Amino acid sequence: PVRWSTVAAAHGTRVTPGVRWHEVIGVDQDHADRCGPGLPGVWDEHPHEGPTPPDVARSLLPVLARHTRTPEQCWFGL
């Protein structure tokens, strides 16, 4: 695993709230080579897209709920 901030620094970009992966790596949103190689020595896989597996979400909920004022409405993204 590698932090998005590490990838962003290697690409001369920044991680901000709401940033999307294509912006981090400096390509167009419709960049066709989403499965291509990363940046050697920094990252080698694009993040997976789609829903979080239920077992992963269930294990994260108690941890994340402690860090919000509305634990009954816990939103997160991985």
PDB file of C-alpha atoms in Angstrom:
ATOM      1  CA  PRO A   1       0.000   0.000   0.000  1.00  0.00           C
ATOM      2  CA  VAL A   2       1.057   3.553  -0.667  1.00  0.00           C
ATOM      3  CA  ARG A   3      -0.507   6.819   0.445  1.00  0.00           C
ATOM      4  CA  TRP A   4      -2.113   8.989  -2.181  1.00  0.00           C
ATOM      5  CA  SER A   5      -0.021  11.886  -0.852  1.00  0.00           C
ATOM      6  CA  THR A   6       3.144   9.937  -1.725  1.00  0.00           C
ATOM      7  CA  VAL A   7       1.871   9.306  -5.257  1.00  0.00           C
ATOM      8  CA  ALA A   8       0.808  12.944  -5.591  1.00  0.00           C
ATOM      9  CA  ALA A   9       4.236  14.205  -4.500  1.00  0.00           C
ATOM     10  CA  ALA A  10       5.904  11.949  -7.069  1.00  0.00           C
ATOM     11  CA  HIS A  11       3.634  13.373  -9.781  1.00  0.00           C
ATOM     12  CA  GLY A  12       3.934  16.989  -8.627  1.00  0.00           C
ATOM     13  CA  THR A  13       0.279  17.195  -7.575  1.00  0.00           C
ATOM     14  CA  ARG A  14      -1.535  17.549  -4.242  1.00  0.00           C
ATOM     15  CA  VAL A  15      -4.165  15.584  -2.385  1.00  0.00           C
ATOM     16  CA  THR A  16      -7.109  17.760  -1.430  1.00  0.00           C
ATOM     17  CA  PRO A  17     -10.586  16.914  -0.158  1.00  0.00           C
ATOM     18  CA  GLY A  18     -12.526  15.516  -3.084  1.00  0.00           C
ATOM     19  CA  VAL A  19      -9.511  14.841  -5.306  1.00  0.00           C
ATOM     20  CA  ARG A  20      -9.906  11.936  -7.690  1.00  0.00           C
ATOM     21  CA  TRP A  21      -7.243   9.408  -8.662  1.00  0.00           C
ATOM     22  CA  HIS A  22      -6.807  10.681 -12.223  1.00  0.00           C
ATOM     23  CA  GLU A  23      -6.099  14.152 -10.809  1.00  0.00           C
ATOM     24  CA  VAL A  24      -3.489  12.744  -8.422  1.00  0.00           C
ATOM     25  CA  ILE A  25      -1.578  11.059 -11.245  1.00  0.00           C
ATOM     26  CA  GLY A  26      -2.107  13.974 -13.637  1.00  0.00           C
ATOM     27  CA  VAL A  27      -4.119  12.334 -16.407  1.00  0.00           C
ATOM     28  CA  ASP A  28      -7.456  13.057 -18.041  1.00  0.00           C
ATOM     29  CA  GLN A  29     -10.529  11.503 -16.415  1.00  0.00           C
ATOM     30  CA  ASP A  30     -11.072   9.345 -19.494  1.00  0.00           C
ATOM     31  CA  HIS A  31      -7.462   8.160 -19.613  1.00  0.00           C
ATOM     32  CA  ALA A  32      -7.660   4.804 -21.398  1.00  0.00           C
ATOM     33  CA  ASP A  33      -4.709   3.105 -19.699  1.00  0.00           C
ATOM     34  CA  ARG A  34      -6.229   2.687 -16.241  1.00  0.00           C
ATOM     35  CA  CYS A  35      -4.656  -0.739 -15.895  1.00  0.00           C
ATOM     36  CA  GLY A  36      -1.215   0.355 -17.042  1.00  0.00           C
ATOM     37  CA  PRO A  37       1.881   0.361 -14.887  1.00  0.00           C
ATOM     38  CA  GLY A  38       2.302   2.923 -12.174  1.00  0.00           C
ATOM     39  CA  LEU A  39       5.437   4.847 -11.349  1.00  0.00           C
ATOM     40  CA  PRO A  40       8.341   2.474 -10.637  1.00  0.00           C
ATOM     41  CA  GLY A  41       9.582   2.756  -7.080  1.00  0.00           C
ATOM     42  CA  VAL A  42       6.489   4.667  -5.963  1.00  0.00           C
ATOM     43  CA  TRP A  43       3.336   2.745  -6.889  1.00  0.00           C
ATOM     44  CA  ASP A  44       2.426  -0.136  -9.160  1.00  0.00           C
ATOM     45  CA  GLU A  45      -1.371  -0.569  -9.067  1.00  0.00           C
ATOM     46  CA  HIS A  46      -4.273   1.761  -9.689  1.00  0.00           C
ATOM     47  CA  PRO A  47      -6.792   1.708  -6.817  1.00  0.00           C
ATOM     48  CA  HIS A  48      -9.744  -0.601  -7.232  1.00  0.00           C
ATOM     49  CA  GLU A  49     -13.088   1.053  -7.870  1.00  0.00           C
ATOM     50  CA  GLY A  50     -16.460  -0.108  -6.694  1.00  0.00           C
ATOM     51  CA  PRO A  51     -18.245  -0.879  -3.467  1.00  0.00           C
ATOM     52  CA  THR A  52     -16.394  -1.777  -0.297  1.00  0.00           C
ATOM     53  CA  PRO A  53     -16.824  -5.484   0.498  1.00  0.00           C
ATOM     54  CA  PRO A  54     -19.393  -5.835   3.317  1.00  0.00           C
ATOM     55  CA  ASP A  55     -16.996  -7.646   5.675  1.00  0.00           C
ATOM     56  CA  VAL A  56     -14.450  -4.824   5.316  1.00  0.00           C
ATOM     57  CA  ALA A  57     -17.119  -2.170   5.882  1.00  0.00           C
ATOM     58  CA  ARG A  58     -18.437  -3.933   8.988  1.00  0.00           C
ATOM     59  CA  SER A  59     -14.980  -4.065  10.546  1.00  0.00           C
ATOM     60  CA  LEU A  60     -14.375  -0.361   9.830  1.00  0.00           C
ATOM     61  CA  LEU A  61     -17.675   0.952  11.187  1.00  0.00           C
ATOM     62  CA  PRO A  62     -16.897   0.733  14.936  1.00  0.00           C
ATOM     63  CA  VAL A  63     -13.550   2.459  14.431  1.00  0.00           C
ATOM     64  CA  LEU A  64     -14.906   5.226  12.208  1.00  0.00           C
ATOM     65  CA  ALA A  65     -17.987   5.772  14.385  1.00  0.00           C
ATOM     66  CA  ARG A  66     -15.715   6.936  17.214  1.00  0.00           C
ATOM     67  CA  HIS A  67     -14.492   9.805  15.028  1.00  0.00           C
ATOM     68  CA  THR A  68     -17.771  11.468  14.081  1.00  0.00           C
ATOM     69  CA  ARG A  69     -20.569  13.340  15.781  1.00  0.00           C
ATOM     70  CA  THR A  70     -23.119  11.284  13.832  1.00  0.00           C
ATOM     71  CA  PRO A  71     -22.088   7.633  14.272  1.00  0.00           C
ATOM     72  CA  GLU A  72     -25.479   6.445  13.026  1.00  0.00           C
ATOM     73  CA  GLN A  73     -24.624   8.032   9.647  1.00  0.00           C
ATOM     74  CA  CYS A  74     -21.055   7.011   8.978  1.00  0.00           C
ATOM     75  CA  TRP A  75     -19.831   7.653   5.417  1.00  0.00           C
ATOM     76  CA  PHE A  76     -16.391   6.662   4.226  1.00  0.00           C
ATOM     77  CA  GLY A  77     -14.390   5.952   1.112  1.00  0.00           C
ATOM     78  CA  LEU A  78     -11.408   3.746   0.578  1.00  0.00           C
TER      79      LEU A  78
END
